[in-house]
Coordinates of C-alpha atoms and ligand atoms in Angstrom, one line a residue:
M19 CA 40.8 -63.3 -23.2
V20 CA 41.1 -61.3 -26.4
T21 CA 43.9 -58.8 -26.5
P22 CA 42.7 -55.6 -28.2
M23 CA 44.7 -54.8 -31.4
Y24 CA 44.9 -51.1 -30.4
E25 CA 43.9 -48.7 -27.6
P26 CA 40.9 -46.9 -28.9
F27 CA 40.8 -43.2 -28.2
Q28 CA 38.2 -42.1 -25.7
Q29 CA 37.2 -38.4 -25.7
Q30 CA 36.4 -36.9 -22.3
P31 CA 33.2 -34.8 -22.0
P32 CA 33.4 -31.3 -20.7
N33 CA 33.0 -31.1 -16.9
L34 CA 31.8 -28.4 -14.6
V35 CA 33.0 -27.7 -11.1
N36 CA 31.4 -25.5 -8.4
Q37 CA 30.0 -22.7 -10.6
Y38 CA 30.5 -20.0 -7.9
A39 CA 34.0 -21.0 -6.9
D40 CA 34.9 -21.2 -10.5
D41 CA 33.5 -17.8 -11.6
R42 CA 36.2 -15.1 -11.2
V43 CA 34.0 -12.4 -12.6
L44 CA 31.0 -13.0 -10.3
R45 CA 33.2 -13.4 -7.2
S46 CA 35.3 -10.3 -8.0
F47 CA 32.2 -8.2 -8.7
L48 CA 30.6 -9.2 -5.4
H49 CA 33.8 -8.6 -3.6
R50 CA 33.8 -5.0 -5.0
V51 CA 30.1 -4.1 -4.5
L52 CA 29.0 -6.0 -1.3
P53 CA 29.9 -4.9 2.2
A54 CA 32.3 -7.5 3.5
A55 CA 29.9 -8.6 6.3
V56 CA 27.1 -9.1 3.8
L57 CA 29.4 -11.1 1.4
A58 CA 30.5 -13.3 4.4
Q59 CA 26.8 -13.9 5.2
V60 CA 25.7 -14.9 1.7
A61 CA 28.8 -16.7 0.5
P62 CA 27.7 -20.1 1.9
E63 CA 24.4 -19.9 -0.1
L64 CA 26.3 -18.9 -3.2
M65 CA 28.7 -21.7 -2.6
T66 CA 25.9 -24.4 -2.3
M67 CA 24.1 -23.0 -5.3
G68 CA 27.4 -23.0 -7.3
D69 CA 27.9 -26.6 -6.2
R70 CA 24.4 -27.6 -7.3
A71 CA 24.7 -25.8 -10.6
G72 CA 27.9 -27.6 -11.5
G73 CA 26.9 -30.9 -9.9
E74 CA 23.4 -32.2 -8.9
L75 CA 21.4 -29.9 -11.2
Y76 CA 23.8 -30.2 -14.2
R77 CA 23.6 -34.0 -14.0
L78 CA 19.9 -33.9 -13.7
Q79 CA 19.7 -31.5 -16.6
L80 CA 21.7 -33.9 -18.8
A81 CA 19.6 -36.9 -17.7
D82 CA 16.4 -34.8 -18.3
R83 CA 17.3 -33.9 -21.8
R84 CA 14.5 -35.7 -23.6
N85 CA 11.8 -34.9 -21.1
E86 CA 9.4 -32.1 -22.0
P87 CA 6.1 -30.8 -20.5
T88 CA 3.0 -32.7 -21.6
L89 CA -0.5 -31.5 -22.0
T90 CA -3.4 -33.8 -21.2
Q91 CA -6.6 -32.1 -22.4
W92 CA -9.2 -34.8 -21.6
N93 CA -9.4 -37.3 -18.7
A94 CA -10.5 -40.9 -19.2
W95 CA -14.1 -40.0 -18.6
G96 CA -14.3 -37.3 -21.3
E97 CA -13.9 -34.3 -19.0
R98 CA -11.8 -31.4 -20.2
V99 CA -8.9 -31.1 -17.7
D100 CA -6.0 -29.4 -19.5
E101 CA -3.4 -30.7 -17.2
I102 CA 0.3 -29.9 -17.9
E103 CA 2.9 -32.1 -16.4
L104 CA 6.4 -30.6 -16.0
S105 CA 9.7 -32.4 -16.4
P106 CA 11.6 -33.7 -13.3
L107 CA 14.2 -31.0 -13.7
W108 CA 11.6 -28.3 -13.6
R109 CA 9.9 -29.8 -10.5
R110 CA 13.2 -29.9 -8.7
A111 CA 14.0 -26.4 -9.9
A112 CA 10.7 -25.1 -8.5
H113 CA 11.5 -26.5 -5.1
L114 CA 15.0 -25.1 -4.9
A115 CA 14.0 -21.7 -6.3
A116 CA 11.5 -21.2 -3.5
E117 CA 14.0 -22.4 -0.8
Y118 CA 16.7 -20.1 -2.0
G119 CA 14.3 -17.2 -2.1
L120 CA 15.0 -16.5 -5.8
V121 CA 11.9 -14.3 -5.9
A122 CA 11.6 -13.6 -2.2
L123 CA 15.0 -12.0 -1.6
P124 CA 14.4 -8.5 -2.7
Y125 CA 11.0 -8.4 -1.0
E126 CA 12.5 -9.6 2.3
Q127 CA 15.1 -6.8 2.1
T128 CA 17.4 -8.5 4.5
Y129 CA 20.4 -7.0 2.7
G130 CA 18.9 -3.6 1.9
P131 CA 19.7 -2.3 -1.6
T132 CA 22.1 -5.2 -2.2
S133 CA 19.3 -7.7 -1.9
R134 CA 18.7 -7.5 -5.6
L135 CA 22.4 -8.2 -6.4
I136 CA 22.3 -11.3 -4.1
Q137 CA 19.1 -12.5 -5.7
F138 CA 20.5 -12.1 -9.2
A139 CA 23.8 -13.6 -8.3
L140 CA 22.0 -16.8 -7.1
A141 CA 19.6 -16.8 -10.1
Y142 CA 22.6 -16.3 -12.4
L143 CA 24.2 -19.5 -11.0
F144 CA 20.8 -21.4 -11.0
H145 CA 19.7 -20.5 -14.5
P146 CA 22.0 -22.4 -16.8
S147 CA 21.4 -25.7 -15.1
T148 CA 17.6 -25.5 -14.9
D149 CA 16.5 -25.1 -18.5
V150 CA 15.1 -21.7 -18.2
Y151 CA 13.0 -22.2 -15.0
T152 CA 14.0 -18.5 -14.5
C153 CA 11.2 -17.7 -17.0
P154 CA 8.4 -18.2 -14.4
L155 CA 10.6 -16.7 -11.7
A156 CA 11.1 -13.5 -13.6
M157 CA 7.4 -13.1 -14.3
S158 CA 6.6 -13.9 -10.6
D159 CA 9.1 -11.2 -9.5
G160 CA 7.6 -8.8 -12.1
A161 CA 4.1 -9.6 -10.9
A162 CA 5.1 -8.9 -7.2
R163 CA 6.6 -5.6 -8.1
T164 CA 3.6 -4.7 -10.3
L165 CA 1.1 -5.5 -7.6
L166 CA 3.0 -3.5 -5.1
R167 CA 3.2 -0.5 -7.4
A168 CA -0.5 -0.7 -8.2
G169 CA -1.1 -0.6 -4.5
D170 CA -4.4 -2.5 -4.1
P171 CA -4.2 -3.8 -0.5
A172 CA -6.5 -6.8 -1.1
L173 CA -4.4 -8.1 -4.0
I174 CA -1.2 -7.4 -2.2
E175 CA -2.4 -9.2 0.8
R176 CA -3.6 -12.2 -1.2
A177 CA -0.7 -12.7 -3.7
L178 CA 2.5 -11.2 -2.3
P179 CA 3.0 -13.6 0.6
R180 CA 2.6 -16.5 -1.8
L181 CA 4.7 -15.1 -4.7
T182 CA 7.5 -14.4 -2.2
S183 CA 7.2 -17.6 -0.1
R184 CA 10.2 -19.7 0.6
D185 CA 8.0 -22.7 1.2
P186 CA 7.8 -24.8 -2.0
A187 CA 4.4 -26.1 -1.0
R188 CA 2.9 -22.6 -0.6
C189 CA 4.9 -20.7 -3.2
W190 CA 3.0 -19.3 -6.3
T191 CA 4.3 -18.4 -9.7
S192 CA 2.8 -15.9 -12.1
G193 CA 2.3 -15.7 -15.8
Q194 CA 2.1 -12.6 -18.0
W195 CA -0.5 -12.5 -20.7
M196 CA 0.2 -9.8 -23.2
T197 CA 0.9 -11.4 -26.6
E198 CA -2.0 -12.2 -28.9
L199 CA -2.1 -13.5 -32.4
S200 CA -2.8 -10.0 -33.6
G201 CA 0.3 -8.6 -32.0
G202 CA 3.1 -9.1 -29.4
S203 CA 5.1 -6.0 -29.9
D204 CA 2.0 -4.0 -30.8
V205 CA -0.2 -5.0 -27.9
G206 CA -2.6 -2.2 -28.8
R207 CA -4.1 -4.6 -31.3
S208 CA -5.2 -7.0 -28.5
E209 CA -8.6 -8.5 -28.9
T210 CA -9.2 -9.9 -25.4
I211 CA -12.4 -8.4 -24.0
A212 CA -13.2 -7.8 -20.3
R213 CA -16.8 -7.8 -19.2
P214 CA -17.9 -6.8 -15.7
A215 CA -19.5 -9.5 -13.5
P216 CA -22.4 -8.9 -11.1
D217 CA -20.1 -9.3 -8.1
G218 CA -17.9 -6.5 -9.1
S219 CA -15.2 -8.7 -10.6
W220 CA -14.5 -9.2 -14.3
R221 CA -14.6 -12.0 -16.9
L222 CA -12.0 -12.2 -19.7
Y223 CA -12.8 -13.5 -23.2
G224 CA -10.2 -14.0 -25.9
R225 CA -7.1 -15.8 -27.0
K226 CA -3.6 -15.4 -25.5
W227 CA -1.1 -16.7 -28.0
F228 CA 2.0 -17.2 -25.8
S229 CA 1.6 -18.1 -22.1
S230 CA 4.8 -19.4 -20.6
A231 CA 3.7 -20.0 -17.0
T232 CA 0.4 -21.8 -17.5
T233 CA 1.3 -24.1 -14.6
G234 CA 1.5 -21.0 -12.3
Q235 CA -1.3 -20.0 -10.0
I236 CA -1.9 -16.4 -11.2
A237 CA -1.3 -14.2 -14.3
L238 CA -1.4 -10.5 -15.0
A239 CA -3.3 -10.0 -18.2
L240 CA -4.0 -7.2 -20.6
A241 CA -7.6 -6.9 -21.8
R242 CA -10.0 -4.3 -23.2
P243 CA -13.1 -3.5 -21.2
D244 CA -16.0 -4.1 -23.5
G245 CA -16.6 -1.0 -25.6
G246 CA -13.4 0.6 -24.4
A247 CA -11.1 2.8 -26.5
P248 CA -9.2 1.2 -29.3
G249 CA -5.4 0.9 -29.3
A250 CA -3.0 0.6 -26.3
R251 CA -4.7 3.4 -24.3
G252 CA -7.9 1.3 -24.0
L253 CA -6.2 -1.6 -22.4
T254 CA -6.6 -2.5 -18.7
L255 CA -4.4 -4.7 -16.5
F256 CA -6.2 -7.6 -14.8
Y257 CA -5.2 -10.1 -12.1
V258 CA -6.3 -13.7 -12.8
E259 CA -6.3 -16.7 -10.5
L260 CA -6.1 -19.6 -12.9
R261 CA -7.7 -22.4 -10.8
D262 CA -10.6 -22.9 -8.5
A263 CA -10.3 -24.4 -5.0
D264 CA -10.2 -27.9 -6.6
G265 CA -7.3 -27.0 -8.8
R266 CA -9.5 -26.9 -12.0
L267 CA -8.8 -24.1 -14.6
Q268 CA -11.5 -21.5 -14.4
G269 CA -12.8 -20.2 -17.8
I270 CA -9.5 -21.1 -19.4
Q271 CA -8.7 -23.8 -22.0
V272 CA -5.2 -24.8 -23.1
N273 CA -5.4 -25.2 -26.8
R274 CA -1.9 -26.6 -27.2
L275 CA 1.7 -26.3 -26.1
K276 CA 3.9 -24.6 -28.6
D277 CA 6.4 -26.7 -30.5
K278 CA 9.4 -24.3 -30.1
L279 CA 13.0 -24.0 -31.4
G280 CA 14.2 -23.9 -27.8
T281 CA 13.1 -23.4 -24.2
R282 CA 11.6 -26.8 -24.6
K283 CA 11.0 -27.3 -20.8
V284 CA 9.0 -24.1 -20.6
P285 CA 5.3 -25.0 -21.0
T286 CA 4.5 -22.2 -23.4
A287 CA 0.8 -22.5 -24.2
E288 CA -1.9 -21.0 -26.4
L289 CA -4.9 -20.2 -24.2
H290 CA -8.6 -19.7 -24.9
L291 CA -10.2 -17.4 -22.3
E292 CA -13.9 -18.1 -21.9
G293 CA -15.0 -16.0 -19.0
A294 CA -11.8 -16.3 -16.9
P295 CA -12.6 -14.5 -13.6
A296 CA -10.3 -11.5 -13.1
R297 CA -9.8 -8.5 -10.9
L298 CA -8.8 -5.0 -11.9
V299 CA -5.2 -4.0 -11.1
G300 CA -5.1 -0.3 -10.6
A301 CA -7.2 2.1 -12.7
L302 CA -9.6 1.1 -15.5
A303 CA -7.5 2.6 -18.2
G304 CA -3.7 2.7 -18.4
G305 CA -3.1 -1.0 -18.4
V306 CA 0.1 -0.7 -20.5
R307 CA 1.5 1.8 -18.0
A308 CA 0.5 -0.5 -15.1
I309 CA 2.4 -3.4 -16.5
V310 CA 5.6 -1.4 -17.0
P311 CA 7.1 -2.6 -13.6
M312 CA 6.6 -6.2 -14.8
L313 CA 8.5 -5.5 -18.0
Q314 CA 11.2 -3.6 -16.2
V315 CA 11.9 -6.6 -13.9
T316 CA 11.7 -9.3 -16.6
R317 CA 14.0 -7.4 -18.9
I318 CA 16.6 -7.2 -16.1
W319 CA 16.2 -10.9 -15.5
N320 CA 16.6 -11.5 -19.2
S321 CA 19.9 -9.5 -19.2
V322 CA 21.4 -11.4 -16.2
M323 CA 20.3 -14.7 -17.7
A324 CA 22.0 -13.8 -21.0
A325 CA 25.2 -13.2 -19.1
A326 CA 24.7 -16.5 -17.2
T327 CA 24.1 -18.4 -20.4
M328 CA 27.3 -17.0 -21.9
R329 CA 29.3 -17.9 -18.8
R330 CA 28.0 -21.5 -19.0
G331 CA 28.9 -21.9 -22.6
I332 CA 32.4 -20.6 -22.0
A333 CA 32.9 -22.7 -18.9
L334 CA 32.1 -25.8 -20.9
A335 CA 34.2 -24.8 -23.9
R336 CA 37.1 -23.8 -21.7
D337 CA 37.1 -27.2 -19.9
Y338 CA 36.7 -29.1 -23.2
A339 CA 39.7 -27.1 -24.7
R340 CA 41.9 -28.5 -22.0
R341 CA 40.8 -32.1 -22.8
R342 CA 40.7 -32.0 -26.6
I343 CA 44.0 -32.6 -28.4
A344 CA 44.4 -31.4 -32.0
F345 CA 47.6 -31.6 -33.9
D346 CA 49.3 -33.0 -30.7
V347 CA 48.5 -30.0 -28.6
P348 CA 45.4 -29.3 -26.4
L349 CA 43.0 -26.8 -27.9
S350 CA 43.6 -24.7 -24.7
R351 CA 47.2 -24.1 -26.0
Q352 CA 46.4 -23.5 -29.7
P353 CA 46.9 -19.7 -30.2
L354 CA 43.9 -19.3 -32.5
H355 CA 41.5 -21.3 -30.3
V356 CA 42.7 -19.4 -27.3
E357 CA 42.1 -16.1 -29.0
T358 CA 38.6 -17.3 -29.9
L359 CA 37.8 -18.2 -26.3
A360 CA 39.3 -14.9 -25.0
A361 CA 37.0 -13.0 -27.4
L362 CA 34.0 -14.8 -26.0
Q363 CA 35.1 -14.2 -22.4
T364 CA 35.4 -10.5 -23.2
E365 CA 31.9 -10.2 -24.5
F366 CA 30.6 -12.1 -21.5
E367 CA 32.4 -9.8 -19.0
G368 CA 30.9 -6.7 -20.7
A369 CA 27.4 -8.2 -20.6
F370 CA 27.9 -9.3 -16.9
H371 CA 28.8 -5.8 -15.7
L372 CA 26.0 -4.1 -17.6
S373 CA 23.3 -6.5 -16.5
F374 CA 24.4 -6.3 -12.8
L375 CA 24.6 -2.5 -13.0
V376 CA 20.9 -2.5 -13.9
A377 CA 20.1 -5.0 -11.2
G378 CA 21.8 -2.7 -8.7
L379 CA 19.7 0.3 -10.0
L380 CA 16.6 -1.7 -9.4
G381 CA 17.7 -2.5 -5.8
A382 CA 18.5 1.2 -5.1
D383 CA 15.1 2.2 -6.4
E384 CA 13.3 -0.3 -4.3
V385 CA 14.7 0.9 -1.0
G386 CA 14.3 4.5 -2.0
T387 CA 18.1 5.4 -2.2
A388 CA 18.2 5.9 -5.9
D389 CA 19.2 9.5 -6.8
E390 CA 17.8 11.4 -9.8
Q391 CA 20.5 10.1 -12.1
Q392 CA 19.9 6.5 -11.1
T393 CA 16.1 6.9 -11.5
R394 CA 16.6 8.2 -15.0
L395 CA 19.0 5.3 -15.8
L396 CA 16.5 2.8 -14.5
R397 CA 14.0 4.2 -17.1
V398 CA 16.3 3.6 -20.1
L399 CA 18.8 0.9 -19.2
P400 CA 16.6 -2.2 -18.7
S401 CA 15.8 -2.0 -22.5
V402 CA 19.4 -1.1 -23.5
A403 CA 20.9 -3.9 -21.4
K404 CA 18.3 -6.4 -22.6
L405 CA 18.8 -5.7 -26.2
T406 CA 22.6 -5.5 -26.0
T407 CA 23.1 -8.7 -24.0
G408 CA 20.4 -10.5 -26.1
R409 CA 22.5 -10.0 -29.3
Q410 CA 25.7 -10.9 -27.5
V411 CA 24.4 -14.2 -26.1
V412 CA 23.3 -15.5 -29.5
E413 CA 26.7 -14.6 -31.0
V414 CA 28.6 -16.1 -28.1
L415 CA 26.7 -19.3 -27.9
S416 CA 26.9 -19.8 -31.7
E417 CA 30.7 -19.6 -31.3
V418 CA 30.6 -21.9 -28.3
I419 CA 28.9 -24.6 -30.3
E420 CA 31.6 -24.3 -33.0
A421 CA 34.3 -24.5 -30.2
F422 CA 33.3 -28.1 -29.8
G423 CA 33.5 -28.9 -33.4
G424 CA 31.1 -31.7 -34.5
A425 CA 30.3 -32.6 -30.9
G426 CA 28.7 -29.2 -30.4
Y427 CA 26.1 -30.1 -33.1
V428 CA 25.2 -33.4 -31.5
E429 CA 22.1 -33.5 -29.3
D430 CA 23.2 -35.9 -26.6
T431 CA 26.1 -33.7 -25.6
G432 CA 23.4 -31.3 -24.3
L433 CA 25.2 -28.5 -26.1
P434 CA 22.8 -27.6 -28.9
A435 CA 20.1 -26.7 -26.4
L436 CA 22.3 -24.0 -25.1
L437 CA 22.2 -22.2 -28.4
R438 CA 18.5 -22.8 -28.9
D439 CA 17.6 -21.5 -25.4
A440 CA 19.9 -18.5 -25.9
H441 CA 17.9 -17.5 -29.0
V442 CA 14.8 -16.7 -27.1
L443 CA 16.6 -14.0 -25.1
P444 CA 16.5 -11.4 -27.9
I445 CA 12.9 -12.2 -28.7
W446 CA 10.6 -12.3 -25.7
E447 CA 10.1 -9.4 -23.3
G448 CA 10.6 -7.1 -26.4
T449 CA 12.6 -7.8 -29.5
T450 CA 15.9 -6.0 -30.3
N451 CA 14.2 -3.5 -32.6
V452 CA 11.2 -2.9 -30.4
L453 CA 13.5 -2.2 -27.4
A454 CA 15.6 0.1 -29.6
L455 CA 12.5 2.1 -30.3
D456 CA 11.7 2.1 -26.6
T457 CA 15.2 3.5 -26.0
L458 CA 14.4 6.4 -28.4
R459 CA 11.4 7.3 -26.3
A460 CA 13.4 7.2 -23.1
L461 CA 16.2 9.3 -24.7
A462 CA 13.6 12.0 -25.5
Q463 CA 12.9 12.5 -21.8
P464 CA 14.9 15.4 -20.3
G465 CA 18.1 14.4 -18.4
T466 CA 18.4 10.8 -19.9
W467 CA 21.4 11.6 -22.1
E468 CA 23.1 13.4 -19.3
A469 CA 22.5 10.5 -17.0
I470 CA 24.1 8.0 -19.5
I471 CA 27.0 10.2 -20.4
G472 CA 27.6 11.1 -16.8
L473 CA 27.6 7.4 -15.8
A474 CA 30.3 6.6 -18.4
A475 CA 32.4 9.7 -17.5
H476 CA 32.2 9.1 -13.8
T477 CA 32.8 5.3 -14.1
S478 CA 35.9 5.7 -16.2
A479 CA 37.4 8.8 -14.5
G480 CA 40.6 9.0 -12.6
I481 CA 42.1 5.8 -14.1
A482 CA 45.9 5.8 -14.0
D483 CA 46.6 2.9 -16.4
P484 CA 47.1 4.6 -19.8
E485 CA 45.4 1.9 -21.9
L486 CA 42.4 1.8 -19.6
A487 CA 42.2 5.6 -19.6
A488 CA 42.3 5.7 -23.4
A489 CA 39.5 3.1 -23.5
G490 CA 37.5 5.3 -21.1
R491 CA 37.9 8.3 -23.5
Q492 CA 36.8 6.0 -26.3
A493 CA 33.6 5.0 -24.5
C494 CA 32.8 8.7 -23.8
A495 CA 33.5 9.7 -27.4
A496 CA 31.2 7.0 -28.7
L497 CA 28.4 8.2 -26.5
A498 CA 29.0 11.8 -27.5
H499 CA 28.8 10.8 -31.2
A500 CA 25.6 8.9 -30.4
R501 CA 24.1 12.0 -28.9
R502 CA 25.1 14.2 -31.7
W503 CA 23.6 11.8 -34.2
F504 CA 20.3 11.6 -32.1
D505 CA 20.1 15.4 -31.9
A506 CA 20.7 15.8 -35.7
A507 CA 18.7 12.8 -37.0
G508 CA 15.6 15.0 -37.3
A509 CA 12.7 13.2 -39.0
R510 CA 11.2 10.1 -37.3
P511 CA 11.9 7.6 -40.0
Q512 CA 15.6 8.6 -39.9
L513 CA 15.7 8.3 -36.2
E514 CA 14.0 4.9 -36.2
R515 CA 16.2 3.6 -38.9
G516 CA 19.3 4.2 -36.8
A517 CA 17.7 3.2 -33.4
R518 CA 19.3 -0.2 -33.1
R519 CA 22.8 1.1 -33.9
L520 CA 22.1 3.9 -31.4
A521 CA 20.9 1.6 -28.6
L522 CA 23.7 -0.9 -29.2
T523 CA 26.3 2.0 -29.1
I524 CA 24.9 3.0 -25.7
G525 CA 25.0 -0.5 -24.4
R526 CA 28.5 -1.3 -25.6
S527 CA 29.9 2.0 -24.5
L528 CA 28.5 1.5 -21.0
E529 CA 29.9 -2.1 -21.0
L530 CA 33.3 -0.7 -21.9
A531 CA 33.1 2.0 -19.2
L532 CA 32.0 -0.6 -16.6
L533 CA 34.8 -3.0 -17.6
I534 CA 37.3 -0.3 -17.2
A535 CA 36.1 0.6 -13.7
H536 CA 36.2 -2.9 -12.6
A537 CA 39.6 -3.6 -14.2
A538 CA 41.1 -0.6 -12.3
W539 CA 39.6 -1.9 -9.0
S540 CA 40.8 -5.4 -9.7
L541 CA 44.3 -4.3 -10.5
A542 CA 44.5 -2.3 -7.3
Q543 CA 42.7 -4.5 -4.9
E544 CA 43.2 -8.1 -6.2
R545 CA 46.5 -7.6 -8.0
D546 CA 44.8 -9.4 -10.9
G547 CA 45.3 -8.3 -14.5
R548 CA 42.5 -10.4 -16.2
A549 CA 39.8 -7.8 -15.9
R550 CA 42.2 -5.3 -17.5
I551 CA 42.7 -7.6 -20.5
A552 CA 39.0 -7.9 -20.9
A553 CA 38.5 -4.1 -20.9
V554 CA 41.4 -3.5 -23.3
R555 CA 40.1 -6.3 -25.6
F556 CA 36.6 -5.0 -25.5
A557 CA 37.8 -1.5 -26.5
R558 CA 39.1 -3.1 -29.7
S559 CA 35.7 -4.5 -30.6
P560 CA 33.0 -2.4 -32.3
I561 CA 31.7 0.1 -29.8
D562 CA 30.6 3.1 -31.9
L563 CA 28.1 1.6 -34.3
I564 CA 26.6 4.9 -35.4
A565 CA 26.5 5.2 -39.2
D566 CA 25.9 8.6 -40.8
D567 CA 24.8 7.0 -44.1
D568 CA 21.6 7.4 -46.0
H569 CA 21.0 4.3 -48.2
D570 CA 17.7 3.3 -49.7
D571 CA 16.9 0.3 -47.5
L572 CA 13.7 -0.6 -49.3
A573 CA 15.8 -1.4 -52.4
L574 CA 17.3 -4.3 -50.5
A575 CA 14.8 -5.2 -47.7
D576 CA 11.8 -5.3 -50.0
D577 CA 13.7 -5.8 -53.2
Q578 CA 12.3 -2.6 -54.7
P579 CA 13.7 -1.5 -58.1
L580 CA 16.4 1.1 -57.8
P581 CA 17.0 2.8 -61.2
V582 CA 20.5 4.2 -61.7
G583 CA 21.4 7.6 -63.2
Ligands
FAD21 C1 9.3 -19.0 -26.0 C2 8.4 -17.8 -25.9 C3 7.7 -17.6 -24.8 C4 6.8 -16.5 -24.7 N1 6.1 -16.3 -23.6 C5 5.3 -15.2 -23.5 C6 4.5 -15.0 -22.3 O1 4.5 -15.8 -21.4 N2 3.6 -14.0 -22.3 C7 3.5 -13.1 -23.4 O2 2.8 -12.2 -23.3 N3 4.3 -13.3 -24.5 C8 5.2 -14.3 -24.5 N4 5.9 -14.5 -25.7 C9 5.7 -13.6 -26.8 C10 6.8 -12.6 -27.1 O3 6.9 -11.6 -26.1 C11 6.5 -12.0 -28.5 O4 6.7 -13.0 -29.4 C12 7.5 -10.8 -28.8 O5 7.1 -9.7 -27.9 C13 7.3 -10.4 -30.3 O6 6.0 -10.2 -30.6 P1 5.4 -10.9 -31.9 O7 5.7 -12.4 -31.8 O8 4.0 -10.5 -32.1 O9 6.3 -10.4 -33.1 P2 6.0 -9.1 -34.0 O10 5.7 -7.9 -33.0 O11 5.2 -9.4 -35.1 O12 7.5 -8.8 -34.5 C14 8.0 -9.4 -35.7 C15 9.3 -8.6 -36.1 O13 9.0 -7.3 -36.4 C16 9.9 -6.4 -35.7 N5 9.1 -5.2 -35.3 C17 7.9 -5.1 -34.8 N6 7.5 -3.8 -34.7 C18 8.5 -3.1 -35.2 C19 8.7 -1.7 -35.4 N7 7.8 -0.8 -35.1 N8 9.9 -1.3 -36.0 C20 10.8 -2.2 -36.4 N9 10.7 -3.5 -36.2 C21 9.5 -4.0 -35.6 C22 10.3 -7.2 -34.4 O14 11.5 -6.7 -33.9 C23 10.4 -8.6 -35.0 O15 11.6 -8.8 -35.5 C24 6.8 -15.6 -25.8 C25 7.6 -15.8 -26.9 C26 8.4 -16.9 -27.0 C27 9.2 -17.1 -28.3

């Protein structure tokens, strides 16, 4: 036997435990907002989901790292088949998502207005271990709400029981076909044409440039009835069943799967529609308005999944910091590393509270208990929350990668995928800028500013702790400044130019107000000071981003000459 000359150092990988049991922020929030009887009822489900997320699914995710969806366009006998095979992790995720009712929960309404919170709490635990399987879930949820809102009894009867089924064998998922080569943000440039068929249905012709749920059974698609008005007002919303009774795509070809930076498990495809059978959803015009419920729901999913992604990155970085020794001390006791992780946790907690606030608004709206203020908030906050958390998640995950040093940059740790997957969150369902412009439109509606400022004032009122109270005044002052700037901005180009700073100021001010409210509750009810530190720390980060400047942006953005003097 050969005696080793030295004991080689062996680095321990980061480890995850039960992701529900380990998540102070989620548990504390649910403790505050759910009636005790409801929490007791759903806690076992949250516990098993947390166990899977930190155990079975996380292990499968690491093992599945190299697997990606594959497209087979032709079978051995020369027939065009366009079959997409999903990775093992996604097949398992589909099964579990149906069983846990990740789409079904808010439609079953077992827990009234809190059904949405329970659904999103489960999805938040599920998301980071399933490589963005929440993408088809979000769209299916959005499709269910859109069909209900449109109110066509035949479509509701056909699709709703399947979209919301808990039986994995019966459950459907839906896609959303908006983006075309000619425009994603500007869907008014869509070229897909709808032609009436003799049986009263329609046929769609065109190209859809990003279709992320091509393995789903249905899609909601925008198209222009032949000869219809140009621009967005000429678009109509259609319901498409992708396959015939034998499972063959009907009038649809999959040209290729996208080769993407991240979301590599999501089978995002380019589609060619060659007479795909479709049915009208709602009225002949007004398709963009008809698809608003879909966007509202998917933007809320996006926000919650941004919070979930941040939480996963931090959980891994926190565990690793306890295992990694540098300069004879674990990273978890190196003051500067600790400060870095604390800053990430602070951003995550702000994002968590904003995204779950919006989820709660949706729940209240669905059961008809939303008051006027909540209804106004639900019009504006899905965009604000999506754009705010979308920027936060990219910054947080970038720092998470660095927190692992070189290991964070190495593929078989599974870590780089976290950052890549995070980077889709500010892009799809509306980019940061496009949602900032959307926020301007919502702010122009009467009562919107009052609802936002009222929320911050009410949330941070009556706080005894002097530092929290000061932070509350800071949140309200930032919103008041934002409103003054909005009222004074005047011309459209000036307003648009500042729209991102405006929307982010609203998002960050509300995050601060919500952190304060939760901190006060947690101090009093849980005797825990951690939420307070998060709120106070967050108050020291940039909240008011309004800039009353007037630089010539074209000089830099388009490198236009700028003569001096
Ligand atoms: C992985 C992935 C999956 C996707 N899946 C789907 C799907 O299933 N279904 C679907 O319909 N779409 C899907 N998309 C498409 C996505 O929604 C669009 O890419 C997105 O909406 C942006 O549209 P675009 O790509 O045309 O970019 P553009 O609209 O061309 O935007 C380019 C840039 O210009 C900015 N910009 C645009 N207009 C303005 C303006 N007026 N003022 C200031 N800035 C502006 C944007 O912020 C962006 O930075 C997916 C995208 C990705 C990456």
